[in-house]
């Protein structure tokens, strides 16, 4: 693994890196201000659902930002990355202008760098552990922006480097679902020589990357490019196939599948179960985003409709809420409001998303909680009542518990409400496997070191195990499961 | 895959399709449905599996032309394929030997009713069926239903065929005549609502198969939610069959109208472009 200190030291001591280090004094490196990502202007971008907000660094900007990185002897940033990308190595390749080598470094441990560079909550992961933040109290090296730069450079260069795969071993394995956990599992297994088939219930491959995260944050073309790479490596994809329904696990075993990786995600939307929540015009963020992102409902040539609102309230403070509220703006809302029961400091969304939402004109009603919805004579929501909240003692999650303030009720005019208060694990797979151990929340129980479930030939990872996490954690699970399934399948033979 | 092998018009508006899909043909059970998508710009929509032939690897769908998606499906010719077809979805009907079953089918609801009637009959029940539609042209699958029913009553709103009157009239006559152990109703929401009010009056356990608006059909979006016994349930994964006496049909009717304007516009544009 790249976290091995000996290995890291050896790589760091290579001549080209030593030379780069001596070229610029650390003092001078620290004086360079952090790069600012070029962005599409807010007043323009709110008109387009499909135009990416972040436009990517220019080569000069990337090189200068890369120069900030001091190639630390103890690169703590790597510990912050769930897949332990060799961060200084790839950044130093950018500094030295060898961008394709930087991209290859990323691919050593991360199957989807162009995706992660865009959607990782870097401020909580790699960048939180950067020396600049930890010791200098300065802004972190922009690791995410640089990762995206290298991955995009490779994609646009036309030199796609398809990783090498071992000779086929003829052993069939299946993954359930096609989100990031499955894709990274499939990438690794095919490298080991397995015959991998990805089964997906929907008509598109990608899981949340396709149906959830909007184009203005993660273009589908970026995901499709990575999928094409997996195809070239030999991964097979079956859409419109629900494992457990279209065919059972036993059917697949009969067809020769020897191992299963369940990464079916946390696709079950939660509602608040308050009065009036089933009125028309009140929908889950999954429904809203699926209609727009997967079904293309925002364009006029598709058959799937989407409700548009003038006054849109989005309930929640996570990435899903930010994606929904910014989508509402792009679909023509005059007011798009985040209603969140805690304060902004507790919001789980990526900071960049909150910042972008504000620039675009999203209103934030924090410390407010919905109580009830009201509708017109046709059953379409037209009003909601809310409570103001105060913050009490910290709860189990360590965040201060929101408490309703007596007599603080007020009303808000709304004609569209998107409920983004979380998701539960997809119950489909556990419901058809009585022997599979699950927690009381419905997540699959695994041995954390191996990602192996209570059924030996079945491994699991991503949101179906974690209940709701991040793209990169899901991918980390996929890698770990691949490594251990490989060992398991070799031992039983 | 998904190739249309047979196509038969029951009427101007109701079409039977036999579609190749060996996996679904093998795994489906009575009460299951599929989600379809026609063309890359198509929407996802549900249809009940009206029958299957596991040997030949085909399933039977019966579709009534409503708006854009059903029209696009019916426009496909024998030999063409459905872009996306996934299933089987939904919980299968609970079939066992209970005694006497009263089955009620309204309009195109007769299609999903057929495999259920067949299964109850095969399980050894006495099955009495009432099917109804607005007029003669809209009565479908009469012979097939008759084959699996001990008795069949056909009714039309306008009296153009069978007996004249709403389906509840026929149902009540049978309920008053003999002891019914369970009732199953499938049809337009408004019909299910009134059939349910009737059987509640006589305390007959009743299942209704709900046709709420769906997007994914796999439990992921919540578009299909209905209130049953005061609780929110998802039709696609918790249903489509529920205890009819617990279903809030008024809310369901309201939710079915949630996209009326959008659907109307889409149908207008579609017919202009034909
Ligand atoms: C709107 C939104 C925005 C987000 N933004 C971010 C972000 O900015 N950064 C970040 O790191 N994370 C973000 N997340 C979280 C992140 O996307 C998830 O943690 C991650 O996608 C989980 O990956 P997964 O592989 O476990 O499953 P998923 O991506 O959920 O994929 C699971 C797939 O399995 C399929 N499936 C389920 N059951 C079956 C079955 N029986 N047979 C076949 N297929 C099946 C489903 O259809 C689905 O496509 C966001 C999530 C959402 C919803
Ligand atoms: C579980 C289930 C089983 C069904 N089985 C059958 C069947 O066997 N045969 C049959 O003819 N019809 C069936 N339906 C209804 C069928 O799905 C709709 O008639 C069809 O989607 C109409 O689409 P459209 O574009 O042609 O019409 P539109 O003009 O879009 O809509 C007409 C009406 O159809 C309903 N509808 C629209 N879109 C959807 C959607 N995505 N999902 C569900 N309903 C929708 C609404 O009530 C709407 O008012 C079933 C529905 C469900 C939920
Ligand atoms: S994958 Fe995510 S956490 Fe790891 S280095 Fe890249 S942006 Fe940071
Ligand atoms: S901690 Fe920061 S400065 Fe040090 S190697 Fe990592 S990215 Fe570079
Ligand atoms: S159709 Fe989406 S949850 Fe039922």
CSV table of N, CA and C and ligand atoms in Angstrom, one decimal, chain A residues 69-72 75-77 87-88 91 129-132 141 143, ligand 4:
chain,number,residue,atom,x,y,z
A,69,UNK,N,3.0,22.9,-2.7
A,69,UNK,CA,3.2,21.7,-1.9
A,69,UNK,C,4.7,21.5,-1.6
A,70,UNK,N,5.0,21.3,-0.4
A,70,UNK,CA,6.4,21.2,0.1
A,70,UNK,C,6.9,19.8,0.0
A,71,UNK,N,6.2,18.9,-0.5
A,71,UNK,CA,6.7,17.5,-0.6
A,71,UNK,C,7.2,17.0,0.7
A,72,UNK,N,6.3,17.1,1.7
A,72,UNK,CA,6.7,16.9,3.1
A,72,UNK,C,7.3,15.5,3.3
A,75,UNK,N,4.1,13.1,4.8
A,75,UNK,CA,2.9,13.7,4.1
A,75,UNK,C,1.6,13.3,4.8
A,76,UNK,N,1.2,14.0,5.7
A,76,UNK,CA,0.0,13.7,6.5
A,76,UNK,C,-1.3,13.7,5.6
A,77,UNK,N,-1.2,14.5,4.5
A,77,UNK,CA,-2.3,14.6,3.6
A,77,UNK,C,-2.8,13.2,3.2
A,87,UNK,N,-0.2,11.6,-2.7
A,87,UNK,CA,-0.5,13.0,-3.0
A,87,UNK,C,0.7,13.8,-3.4
A,88,UNK,N,1.8,13.8,-2.6
A,88,UNK,CA,2.9,14.6,-3.0
A,88,UNK,C,3.5,14.2,-4.4
A,91,UNK,N,1.4,15.5,-7.2
A,91,UNK,CA,1.5,17.0,-7.3
A,91,UNK,C,2.8,17.4,-7.8
A,129,UNK,N,-5.8,17.5,6.4
A,129,UNK,CA,-4.6,17.0,7.0
A,129,UNK,C,-3.3,17.6,6.4
A,130,UNK,N,-3.5,18.5,5.5
A,130,UNK,CA,-2.3,19.1,4.8
A,130,UNK,C,-1.5,19.9,5.8
A,131,UNK,N,-0.2,19.9,5.7
A,131,UNK,CA,0.7,20.6,6.6
A,131,UNK,C,0.3,22.1,6.7
A,132,UNK,N,-0.1,22.7,5.6
A,132,UNK,CA,-0.5,24.1,5.6
A,132,UNK,C,-1.6,24.4,6.7
A,141,UNK,N,-3.1,23.1,0.4
A,141,UNK,CA,-2.8,22.9,-1.0
A,141,UNK,C,-4.1,22.4,-1.6
A,143,UNK,N,-5.6,20.2,-3.2
A,143,UNK,CA,-5.3,18.8,-3.7
A,143,UNK,C,-6.4,18.4,-4.7
C,4,LIG,S1,0.7,17.8,3.6
C,4,LIG,FE1,0.2,19.4,2.1
C,4,LIG,S2,2.2,20.3,1.7
C,4,LIG,FE2,2.7,18.4,2.6
C,4,LIG,S3,2.9,16.9,1.0
C,4,LIG,FE3,0.7,16.8,1.5
C,4,LIG,S4,-0.2,18.4,0.2
C,4,LIG,FE4,2.0,18.7,0.1
